PDB file of N, CA and C in Angstrom:
ATOM      1  N   UNK A 372       1.236  17.781  -0.746  1.00  0.00           N
ATOM      2  CA  UNK A 372       0.001  17.237  -0.109  1.00  0.00           C
ATOM      3  C   UNK A 372      -0.964  16.730  -0.617  1.00  0.00           C
ATOM      4  N   UNK A 373      -1.584  17.531  -1.705  1.00  0.00           N
ATOM      5  CA  UNK A 373      -2.763  17.363  -2.418  1.00  0.00           C
ATOM      6  C   UNK A 373      -2.683  16.083  -2.881  1.00  0.00           C
ATOM      7  N   UNK A 374      -1.468  15.681  -3.486  1.00  0.00           N
ATOM      8  CA  UNK A 374      -1.176  14.307  -4.327  1.00  0.00           C
ATOM      9  C   UNK A 374      -1.460  13.198  -3.492  1.00  0.00           C
ATOM     10  N   UNK A 375      -1.071  13.477  -1.926  1.00  0.00           N
ATOM     11  CA  UNK A 375      -0.930  12.407  -0.825  1.00  0.00           C
ATOM     12  C   UNK A 375      -2.381  12.303  -0.458  1.00  0.00           C
ATOM     13  N   UNK A 376      -2.784  13.299  -0.441  1.00  0.00           N
ATOM     14  CA  UNK A 376      -4.318  12.675  -0.353  1.00  0.00           C
ATOM     15  C   UNK A 376      -5.489  12.245  -1.481  1.00  0.00           C
ATOM     16  N   UNK A 377      -5.122  12.454  -2.426  1.00  0.00           N
ATOM     17  CA  UNK A 377      -5.774  11.697  -3.635  1.00  0.00           C
ATOM     18  C   UNK A 377      -5.125  10.088  -3.535  1.00  0.00           C
ATOM     19  N   UNK A 378      -4.030   9.941  -2.959  1.00  0.00           N
ATOM     20  CA  UNK A 378      -3.861   8.551  -2.797  1.00  0.00           C
ATOM     21  C   UNK A 378      -4.121   8.214  -1.736  1.00  0.00           C
ATOM     22  N   UNK A 379      -4.511   8.623  -0.883  1.00  0.00           N
ATOM     23  CA  UNK A 379      -5.136   8.609   0.639  1.00  0.00           C
ATOM     24  C   UNK A 379      -6.800   8.100   0.090  1.00  0.00           C
ATOM     25  N   UNK A 380      -7.409   8.663  -0.485  1.00  0.00           N
ATOM     26  CA  UNK A 380      -8.408   8.427  -1.065  1.00  0.00           C
ATOM     27  C   UNK A 380      -8.532   7.366  -1.829  1.00  0.00           C
ATOM     28  N   UNK A 381      -7.690   7.089  -2.929  1.00  0.00           N
ATOM     29  CA  UNK A 381      -8.253   5.993  -3.581  1.00  0.00           C
ATOM     30  C   UNK A 381      -7.737   4.567  -2.538  1.00  0.00           C
ATOM     31  N   UNK A 382      -6.450   4.301  -2.200  1.00  0.00           N
ATOM     32  CA  UNK A 382      -5.662   3.574  -1.204  1.00  0.00           C
ATOM     33  C   UNK A 382      -7.604   3.080   0.044  1.00  0.00           C
ATOM     34  N   UNK A 383      -7.767   3.840   0.409  1.00  0.00           N
ATOM     35  CA  UNK A 383      -9.067   4.017   1.540  1.00  0.00           C
ATOM     36  C   UNK A 383     -10.139   3.348   0.697  1.00  0.00           C
ATOM     37  N   UNK A 384     -10.721   3.641  -0.505  1.00  0.00           N
ATOM     38  CA  UNK A 384     -11.695   3.159  -1.300  1.00  0.00           C
ATOM     39  C   UNK A 384     -11.374   1.479  -1.555  1.00  0.00           C
ATOM     40  N   UNK A 385      -9.935   1.292  -2.122  1.00  0.00           N
ATOM     41  CA  UNK A 385      -9.644   0.102  -2.241  1.00  0.00           C
ATOM     42  C   UNK A 385      -9.964  -0.876  -0.774  1.00  0.00           C
ATOM     43  N   UNK A 386      -9.471  -0.195  -0.050  1.00  0.00           N
ATOM     44  CA  UNK A 386      -9.342  -1.131   1.465  1.00  0.00           C
ATOM     45  C   UNK A 386     -10.797  -1.259   1.519  1.00  0.00           C
ATOM     46  N   UNK A 387     -11.870  -0.479   1.550  1.00  0.00           N
ATOM     47  CA  UNK A 387     -12.867  -0.808   1.927  1.00  0.00           C
ATOM     48  C   UNK A 387     -13.780  -1.852   1.389  1.00  0.00           C
ATOM     49  N   UNK A 388     -13.323  -2.224  -0.134  1.00  0.00           N
ATOM     50  CA  UNK A 388     -13.979  -3.057  -0.788  1.00  0.00           C
ATOM     51  C   UNK A 388     -13.105  -3.956  -0.855  1.00  0.00           C
ATOM     52  N   UNK A 389     -12.320  -4.481  -0.960  1.00  0.00           N
ATOM     53  CA  UNK A 389     -11.100  -5.683  -1.247  1.00  0.00           C
ATOM     54  C   UNK A 389     -10.244  -6.045   0.043  1.00  0.00           C
ATOM     55  N   UNK A 390     -10.822  -7.202   0.648  1.00  0.00           N
ATOM     56  CA  UNK A 390     -10.307  -7.787   1.886  1.00  0.00           C
ATOM     57  C   UNK A 390      -8.901  -7.930   1.356  1.00  0.00           C
ATOM     58  N   UNK A 391      -8.535  -8.599   0.151  1.00  0.00           N
ATOM     59  CA  UNK A 391      -7.065  -9.088  -0.483  1.00  0.00           C
ATOM     60  C   UNK A 391      -6.099  -8.382   0.098  1.00  0.00           C
ATOM     61  N   UNK A 392      -6.700  -6.747  -0.781  1.00  0.00           N
ATOM     62  CA  UNK A 392      -5.898  -6.025  -0.988  1.00  0.00           C
ATOM     63  C   UNK A 392      -5.243  -5.310   0.767  1.00  0.00           C
ATOM     64  N   UNK A 393      -6.459  -5.698   1.263  1.00  0.00           N
ATOM     65  CA  UNK A 393      -6.092  -5.046   3.143  1.00  0.00           C
ATOM     66  C   UNK A 393      -5.034  -6.326   4.029  1.00  0.00           C
ATOM     67  N   UNK A 394      -4.690  -7.154   3.289  1.00  0.00           N
ATOM     68  CA  UNK A 394      -3.739  -8.369   3.909  1.00  0.00           C
ATOM     69  C   UNK A 394      -2.411  -7.922   2.776  1.00  0.00           C
ATOM     70  N   UNK A 395      -2.268  -7.481   1.808  1.00  0.00           N
ATOM     71  CA  UNK A 395      -1.154  -7.457   0.882  1.00  0.00           C
ATOM     72  C   UNK A 395      -1.139  -6.781   0.173  1.00  0.00           C
ATOM     73  N   UNK A 396      -0.020  -6.114   0.391  1.00  0.00           N
ATOM     74  CA  UNK A 396       0.650  -4.329  -0.531  1.00  0.00           C
ATOM     75  C   UNK A 396       0.907  -4.765  -2.089  1.00  0.00           C
ATOM     76  N   UNK A 397       1.551  -5.924  -2.394  1.00  0.00           N
ATOM     77  CA  UNK A 397       1.114  -6.293  -3.821  1.00  0.00           C
ATOM     78  C   UNK A 397      -0.246  -5.969  -4.364  1.00  0.00           C
ATOM     79  N   UNK A 398      -1.186  -7.173  -3.735  1.00  0.00           N
ATOM     80  CA  UNK A 398      -2.383  -7.093  -4.640  1.00  0.00           C
ATOM     81  C   UNK A 398      -2.858  -5.268  -4.436  1.00  0.00           C
ATOM     82  N   UNK A 399      -2.759  -4.763  -3.266  1.00  0.00           N
ATOM     83  CA  UNK A 399      -3.166  -3.379  -3.161  1.00  0.00           C
ATOM     84  C   UNK A 399      -2.535  -2.119  -4.025  1.00  0.00           C
ATOM     85  N   UNK A 400      -1.381  -2.782  -4.525  1.00  0.00           N
ATOM     86  CA  UNK A 400      -0.487  -1.528  -5.364  1.00  0.00           C
ATOM     87  C   UNK A 400      -1.067  -1.774  -6.820  1.00  0.00           C
ATOM     88  N   UNK A 401      -1.402  -3.477  -7.346  1.00  0.00           N
ATOM     89  CA  UNK A 401      -2.015  -3.622  -8.751  1.00  0.00           C
ATOM     90  C   UNK A 401      -3.100  -3.064  -8.667  1.00  0.00           C
ATOM     91  N   UNK A 402      -4.425  -3.178  -7.864  1.00  0.00           N
ATOM     92  CA  UNK A 402      -5.480  -2.660  -7.844  1.00  0.00           C
ATOM     93  C   UNK A 402      -5.761  -1.376  -7.813  1.00  0.00           C
ATOM     94  N   UNK A 403      -4.189  -0.798  -7.465  1.00  0.00           N
ATOM     95  CA  UNK A 403      -4.491   0.710  -7.651  1.00  0.00           C
ATOM     96  C   UNK A 403      -3.774   1.423  -8.779  1.00  0.00           C
ATOM     97  N   UNK A 404      -2.820   0.310  -9.335  1.00  0.00           N
ATOM     98  CA  UNK A 404      -2.265   1.158 -10.616  1.00  0.00           C
ATOM     99  C   UNK A 404      -3.467   0.513 -11.683  1.00  0.00           C
ATOM    100  N   UNK A 405      -4.214  -0.685 -11.524  1.00  0.00           N
ATOM    101  CA  UNK A 405      -5.515  -0.909 -12.430  1.00  0.00           C
ATOM    102  C   UNK A 405      -6.629   0.265 -12.725  1.00  0.00           C
ATOM    103  N   UNK A 406      -6.544   0.652 -11.406  1.00  0.00           N
ATOM    104  CA  UNK A 406      -7.394   1.987 -11.246  1.00  0.00           C
ATOM    105  C   UNK A 406      -7.063   3.309 -11.708  1.00  0.00           C
ATOM    106  N   UNK A 407      -5.666   3.219 -11.881  1.00  0.00           N
ATOM    107  CA  UNK A 407      -4.963   4.563 -12.021  1.00  0.00           C
ATOM    108  C   UNK A 407      -4.806   4.530 -13.815  1.00  0.00           C
ATOM    109  N   UNK A 408      -4.490   3.431 -13.952  1.00  0.00           N
ATOM    110  CA  UNK A 408      -4.040   3.367 -15.513  1.00  0.00           C
ATOM    111  C   UNK A 408      -4.593   1.995 -16.100  1.00  0.00           C
ATOM    112  N   UNK A 409      -5.546   2.017 -16.706  1.00  0.00           N
ATOM    113  CA  UNK A 409      -6.399   0.659 -17.671  1.00  0.00           C
ATOM    114  C   UNK A 409      -5.136   0.058 -18.153  1.00  0.00           C
ATOM    115  N   UNK A 410      -5.263  -1.269 -17.564  1.00  0.00           N
ATOM    116  CA  UNK A 410      -4.963  -2.516 -17.894  1.00  0.00           C
ATOM    117  C   UNK A 410      -3.252  -2.456 -17.670  1.00  0.00           C
ATOM    118  N   UNK A 411      -2.870  -1.528 -16.204  1.00  0.00           N
ATOM    119  CA  UNK A 411      -1.609  -2.199 -15.916  1.00  0.00           C
ATOM    120  C   UNK A 411      -1.323  -2.812 -15.314  1.00  0.00           C
ATOM    121  N   UNK A 412      -2.137  -3.967 -15.130  1.00  0.00           N
ATOM    122  CA  UNK A 412      -1.670  -5.760 -14.784  1.00  0.00           C
ATOM    123  C   UNK A 412      -1.019  -6.040 -15.935  1.00  0.00           C
ATOM    124  N   UNK A 413      -1.067  -5.695 -17.280  1.00  0.00           N
ATOM    125  CA  UNK A 413      -0.896  -6.594 -18.407  1.00  0.00           C
ATOM    126  C   UNK A 413       0.767  -5.989 -18.625  1.00  0.00           C
ATOM    127  N   UNK A 414       1.426  -4.863 -18.223  1.00  0.00           N
ATOM    128  CA  UNK A 414       2.533  -4.442 -18.304  1.00  0.00           C
ATOM    129  C   UNK A 414       3.452  -5.011 -17.711  1.00  0.00           C
ATOM    130  N   UNK A 415       4.671  -4.963 -18.220  1.00  0.00           N
ATOM    131  CA  UNK A 415       5.717  -5.974 -17.448  1.00  0.00           C
ATOM    132  C   UNK A 415       6.339  -5.202 -16.244  1.00  0.00           C
ATOM    133  N   UNK A 416       6.520  -6.281 -15.269  1.00  0.00           N
ATOM    134  CA  UNK A 416       6.662  -5.197 -14.220  1.00  0.00           C
ATOM    135  C   UNK A 416       7.788  -4.211 -13.866  1.00  0.00           C
ATOM    136  N   UNK A 417       9.090  -4.552 -14.822  1.00  0.00           N
ATOM    137  CA  UNK A 417       9.946  -3.541 -14.873  1.00  0.00           C
ATOM    138  C   UNK A 417       9.870  -2.273 -15.347  1.00  0.00           C
ATOM    139  N   UNK A 418       8.700  -2.203 -16.269  1.00  0.00           N
ATOM    140  CA  UNK A 418       8.361  -0.823 -17.223  1.00  0.00           C
ATOM    141  C   UNK A 418       7.538  -0.491 -15.578  1.00  0.00           C
ATOM    142  N   UNK A 419       6.897  -0.891 -14.948  1.00  0.00           N
ATOM    143  CA  UNK A 419       6.079  -0.089 -13.934  1.00  0.00           C
ATOM    144  C   UNK A 419       6.948   0.320 -12.697  1.00  0.00           C
ATOM    145  N   UNK A 420       8.089  -0.430 -12.784  1.00  0.00           N
ATOM    146  CA  UNK A 420       8.937  -0.263 -11.670  1.00  0.00           C
ATOM    147  C   UNK A 420       9.776   1.034 -11.830  1.00  0.00           C
ATOM    148  N   UNK A 421      10.005   1.242 -13.254  1.00  0.00           N
ATOM    149  CA  UNK A 421      11.086   1.936 -13.707  1.00  0.00           C
ATOM    150  C   UNK A 421      10.281   3.589 -14.512  1.00  0.00           C
ATOM    151  N   UNK A 422       9.144   3.146 -14.719  1.00  0.00           N
ATOM    152  CA  UNK A 422       8.408   3.890 -15.576  1.00  0.00           C
ATOM    153  C   UNK A 422       6.987   4.485 -14.685  1.00  0.00           C
ATOM    154  N   UNK A 423       7.325   4.247 -13.453  1.00  0.00           N
ATOM    155  CA  UNK A 423       5.651   4.829 -12.512  1.00  0.00           C
ATOM    156  C   UNK A 423       5.417   5.639 -12.730  1.00  0.00           C
ATOM    157  N   UNK A 424       6.405   7.070 -12.787  1.00  0.00           N
ATOM    158  CA  UNK A 424       6.223   8.201 -12.780  1.00  0.00           C
ATOM    159  C   UNK A 424       5.737   8.733 -14.028  1.00  0.00           C
ATOM    160  N   UNK A 425       6.130   8.534 -15.640  1.00  0.00           N
ATOM    161  CA  UNK A 425       5.588   8.665 -16.441  1.00  0.00           C
ATOM    162  C   UNK A 425       4.547   7.790 -16.669  1.00  0.00           C
ATOM    163  N   UNK A 426       4.147   7.035 -16.073  1.00  0.00           N
ATOM    164  CA  UNK A 426       3.184   6.606 -16.214  1.00  0.00           C
ATOM    165  C   UNK A 426       1.874   7.197 -15.788  1.00  0.00           C
ATOM    166  N   UNK A 427       2.318   8.138 -14.330  1.00  0.00           N
ATOM    167  CA  UNK A 427       1.303   8.489 -13.625  1.00  0.00           C
ATOM    168  C   UNK A 427       0.717   7.679 -12.534  1.00  0.00           C
ATOM    169  N   UNK A 428       1.704   6.782 -12.111  1.00  0.00           N
ATOM    170  CA  UNK A 428       1.433   5.850 -10.980  1.00  0.00           C
ATOM    171  C   UNK A 428       2.169   6.556  -9.701  1.00  0.00           C
ATOM    172  N   UNK A 429       1.596   6.021  -8.725  1.00  0.00           N
ATOM    173  CA  UNK A 429       2.358   6.432  -7.480  1.00  0.00           C
ATOM    174  C   UNK A 429       3.098   5.712  -6.888  1.00  0.00           C
ATOM    175  N   UNK A 430       3.854   5.522  -6.334  1.00  0.00           N
ATOM    176  CA  UNK A 430       5.480   4.897  -5.903  1.00  0.00           C
ATOM    177  C   UNK A 430       4.611   3.720  -4.925  1.00  0.00           C
ATOM    178  N   UNK A 431       4.665   2.570  -4.970  1.00  0.00           N
ATOM    179  CA  UNK A 431       4.819   1.753  -3.886  1.00  0.00           C
ATOM    180  C   UNK A 431       5.115   2.035  -2.830  1.00  0.00           C
ATOM    181  N   UNK A 432       6.176   2.812  -2.131  1.00  0.00           N
ATOM    182  CA  UNK A 432       6.382   3.136  -0.889  1.00  0.00           C
ATOM    183  C   UNK A 432       5.322   3.955  -0.416  1.00  0.00           C
ATOM    184  N   UNK A 433       4.878   5.003  -1.167  1.00  0.00           N
ATOM    185  CA  UNK A 433       3.508   5.896  -1.090  1.00  0.00           C
ATOM    186  C   UNK A 433       2.211   4.996  -0.321  1.00  0.00           C
ATOM    187  N   UNK A 434       1.825   4.272  -1.514  1.00  0.00           N
ATOM    188  CA  UNK A 434       0.765   3.563  -1.378  1.00  0.00           C
ATOM    189  C   UNK A 434       1.029   2.447   0.044  1.00  0.00           C
ATOM    190  N   UNK A 435       2.072   2.077   0.212  1.00  0.00           N
ATOM    191  CA  UNK A 435       2.327   1.235   1.691  1.00  0.00           C
ATOM    192  C   UNK A 435       2.296   1.908   2.864  1.00  0.00           C
ATOM    193  N   UNK A 436       2.932   2.797   2.863  1.00  0.00           N
ATOM    194  CA  UNK A 436       3.154   3.924   3.776  1.00  0.00           C
ATOM    195  C   UNK A 436       1.266   4.642   4.520  1.00  0.00           C
ATOM    196  N   UNK A 437       0.686   5.098   2.966  1.00  0.00           N
ATOM    197  CA  UNK A 437      -0.663   5.628   3.127  1.00  0.00           C
ATOM    198  C   UNK A 437      -1.579   3.605   3.902  1.00  0.00           C
ATOM    199  N   UNK A 438      -0.975   3.032   3.526  1.00  0.00           N
ATOM    200  CA  UNK A 438      -2.146   1.579   3.897  1.00  0.00           C
ATOM    201  C   UNK A 438      -1.944   2.009   5.251  1.00  0.00           C
ATOM    202  N   UNK A 439      -0.892   1.673   5.695  1.00  0.00           N
ATOM    203  CA  UNK A 439      -0.051   1.783   7.170  1.00  0.00           C
ATOM    204  C   UNK A 439      -1.266   2.266   8.233  1.00  0.00           C
ATOM    205  N   UNK A 440      -0.779   3.838   7.734  1.00  0.00           N
ATOM    206  CA  UNK A 440      -1.764   4.894   8.158  1.00  0.00           C
ATOM    207  C   UNK A 440      -3.280   4.782   7.984  1.00  0.00           C
ATOM    208  N   UNK A 441      -3.623   4.204   7.180  1.00  0.00           N
ATOM    209  CA  UNK A 441      -4.910   4.160   7.278  1.00  0.00           C
ATOM    210  C   UNK A 441      -5.624   2.780   8.079  1.00  0.00           C
ATOM    211  N   UNK A 442      -4.868   1.961   8.012  1.00  0.00           N
ATOM    212  CA  UNK A 442      -5.272   0.783   8.901  1.00  0.00           C
ATOM    213  C   UNK A 442      -5.152   1.229  10.378  1.00  0.00           C
ATOM    214  N   UNK A 443      -3.826   2.143  10.591  1.00  0.00           N
ATOM    215  CA  UNK A 443      -4.107   2.550  12.181  1.00  0.00           C
ATOM    216  C   UNK A 443      -4.824   3.061  12.574  1.00  0.00           C
ATOM    217  N   UNK A 444      -5.601   4.132  11.756  1.00  0.00           N
ATOM    218  CA  UNK A 444      -6.593   5.016  11.964  1.00  0.00           C
ATOM    219  C   UNK A 444      -7.845   4.335  12.146  1.00  0.00           C
ATOM    220  N   UNK A 445      -8.124   3.332  11.271  1.00  0.00           N
ATOM    221  CA  UNK A 445      -9.745   2.745  11.014  1.00  0.00           C
ATOM    222  C   UNK A 445      -9.181   1.294  10.952  1.00  0.00           C
ATOM    223  N   UNK A 446      -9.712   0.844  11.935  1.00  0.00           N
ATOM    224  CA  UNK A 446      -9.494  -0.347  12.467  1.00  0.00           C
ATOM    225  C   UNK A 446     -10.181  -1.368  11.323  1.00  0.00           C
ATOM    226  N   UNK A 447     -11.204  -0.816  11.405  1.00  0.00           N
ATOM    227  CA  UNK A 447     -12.386  -1.943  10.147  1.00  0.00           C
ATOM    228  C   UNK A 447     -11.466  -2.085   8.572  1.00  0.00           C
ATOM    229  N   UNK A 448     -10.634  -1.478   8.503  1.00  0.00           N
ATOM    230  CA  UNK A 448      -9.930  -1.594   7.151  1.00  0.00           C
ATOM    231  C   UNK A 448      -8.549  -2.252   7.510  1.00  0.00           C
ATOM    232  N   UNK A 449      -8.512  -2.904   8.691  1.00  0.00           N
ATOM    233  CA  UNK A 449      -6.844  -3.648   8.840  1.00  0.00           C
ATOM    234  C   UNK A 449      -6.996  -5.133   8.152  1.00  0.00           C
ATOM    235  N   UNK A 450      -6.076  -5.737   8.127  1.00  0.00           N
ATOM    236  CA  UNK A 450      -6.042  -6.939   7.274  1.00  0.00           C
ATOM    237  C   UNK A 450      -6.617  -8.158   8.488  1.00  0.00           C
ATOM    238  N   UNK A 451      -6.493  -9.156   8.049  1.00  0.00           N
ATOM    239  CA  UNK A 451      -7.112 -10.285   8.879  1.00  0.00           C
ATOM    240  C   UNK A 451      -5.887 -10.445  10.105  1.00  0.00           C
ATOM    241  N   UNK A 452      -6.623 -11.302  11.052  1.00  0.00           N
ATOM    242  CA  UNK A 452      -5.823 -11.446  12.207  1.00  0.00           C
ATOM    243  C   UNK A 452      -4.373 -11.861  12.019  1.00  0.00           C
ATOM    244  N   UNK A 453      -4.231 -13.054  11.136  1.00  0.00           N
ATOM    245  CA  UNK A 453      -2.998 -13.757  11.019  1.00  0.00           C
ATOM    246  C   UNK A 453      -2.436 -12.962  10.313  1.00  0.00           C
ATOM    247  N   UNK A 454      -2.481 -11.847   9.527  1.00  0.00           N
ATOM    248  CA  UNK A 454      -1.730 -11.100   8.881  1.00  0.00           C
ATOM    249  C   UNK A 454      -1.354  -9.668   9.877  1.00  0.00           C
ATOM    250  N   UNK A 455      -1.987  -9.356  10.832  1.00  0.00           N
ATOM    251  CA  UNK A 455      -1.958  -8.207  11.772  1.00  0.00           C
ATOM    252  C   UNK A 455      -0.895  -9.097  12.778  1.00  0.00           C
ATOM    253  N   UNK A 456      -1.079 -10.248  12.669  1.00  0.00           N
ATOM    254  CA  UNK A 456       0.242 -10.610  13.638  1.00  0.00           C
ATOM    255  C   UNK A 456       1.641 -10.897  13.106  1.00  0.00           C
ATOM    256  N   UNK A 457       1.627 -11.132  12.003  1.00  0.00           N
ATOM    257  CA  UNK A 457       2.506 -11.203  10.979  1.00  0.00           C
ATOM    258  C   UNK A 457       3.735 -10.107  10.684  1.00  0.00           C
ATOM    259  N   UNK A 458       2.861  -9.057  10.375  1.00  0.00           N
ATOM    260  CA  UNK A 458       3.077  -7.557  10.638  1.00  0.00           C
ATOM    261  C   UNK A 458       3.390  -7.176  11.717  1.00  0.00           C
ATOM    262  N   UNK A 459       3.048  -7.094  12.818  1.00  0.00           N
ATOM    263  CA  UNK A 459       3.504  -6.934  14.281  1.00  0.00           C
ATOM    264  C   UNK A 459       4.786  -7.542  14.230  1.00  0.00           C
ATOM    265  N   UNK A 460       4.751  -8.912  14.120  1.00  0.00           N
ATOM    266  CA  UNK A 460       6.368  -9.753  14.486  1.00  0.00           C
ATOM    267  C   UNK A 460       7.384  -8.868  13.654  1.00  0.00           C
ATOM    268  N   UNK A 461       7.116  -8.501  12.181  1.00  0.00           N
ATOM    269  CA  UNK A 461       8.304  -8.293  11.343  1.00  0.00           C
ATOM    270  C   UNK A 461       8.809  -6.899  11.781  1.00  0.00           C
ATOM    271  N   UNK A 462       7.512  -5.952  11.919  1.00  0.00           N
ATOM    272  CA  UNK A 462       8.013  -4.792  13.113  1.00  0.00           C
ATOM    273  C   UNK A 462       8.540  -4.810  13.719  1.00  0.00           C
ATOM    274  N   UNK A 463       8.830  -5.970  14.563  1.00  0.00           N
ATOM    275  CA  UNK A 463       9.374  -5.885  16.166  1.00  0.00           C
ATOM    276  C   UNK A 463      10.742  -6.607  15.868  1.00  0.00           C
ATOM    277  N   UNK A 464      10.797  -7.609  14.592  1.00  0.00           N
ATOM    278  CA  UNK A 464      11.973  -7.675  14.243  1.00  0.00           C
ATOM    279  C   UNK A 464      12.614  -6.891  13.505  1.00  0.00           C
ATOM    280  N   UNK A 465      12.519  -5.899  12.770  1.00  0.00           N
ATOM    281  CA  UNK A 465      12.985  -4.796  12.363  1.00  0.00           C
ATOM    282  C   UNK A 465      13.460  -3.493  13.092  1.00  0.00           C
ATOM    283  N   UNK A 466      12.894  -3.404  14.008  1.00  0.00           N
ATOM    284  CA  UNK A 466      12.981  -2.466  15.244  1.00  0.00           C
ATOM    285  C   UNK A 466      14.526  -2.957  15.572  1.00  0.00           C
ATOM    286  N   UNK A 467      14.944  -4.176  15.828  1.00  0.00           N
ATOM    287  CA  UNK A 467      15.586  -4.740  16.228  1.00  0.00           C
ATOM    288  C   UNK A 467      16.760  -4.811  15.437  1.00  0.00           C
ATOM    289  N   UNK A 468      16.750  -4.992  13.932  1.00  0.00           N
ATOM    290  CA  UNK A 468      17.750  -4.768  13.648  1.00  0.00           C
ATOM    291  C   UNK A 468      18.035  -3.822  13.282  1.00  0.00           C
ATOM    292  N   UNK A 469      17.318  -2.501  13.345  1.00  0.00           N
ATOM    293  CA  UNK A 469      17.720  -1.025  13.071  1.00  0.00           C
ATOM    294  C   UNK A 469      18.721  -0.549  14.044  1.00  0.00           C
ATOM    295  N   UNK A 470      18.555  -1.093  15.074  1.00  0.00           N
ATOM    296  CA  UNK A 470      19.389  -1.016  16.310  1.00  0.00           C
ATOM    297  C   UNK A 470      20.729  -1.583  16.280  1.00  0.00           C
ATOM    298  N   UNK A 471      21.067  -2.487  14.934  1.00  0.00           N
ATOM    299  CA  UNK A 471      22.296  -3.272  15.361  1.00  0.00           C
ATOM    300  C   UNK A 471      23.414  -2.204  14.930  1.00  0.00           C
TER     301      UNK A 471
END
């Protein structure tokens, strides 16, 4: 639980400062990785994705879930209107897919 709270604090700080990170989980994850590990952006993607635990990085899914939770709780951290509409449509599509 403490680990998730740490991720939440870092993600909230990034969302408050970086509008691009509010709109794109990949940008958010890159900024967070660089905050956790100097020059993480210079590492090959395959290394980050397979060695994230060893490197001390949070999982992409944890960051994405945390972003969703924070944006639901704090509307000022939400993405732009077009991104919110796209995410809402994607959620609707996924719900239909999940019921198949």
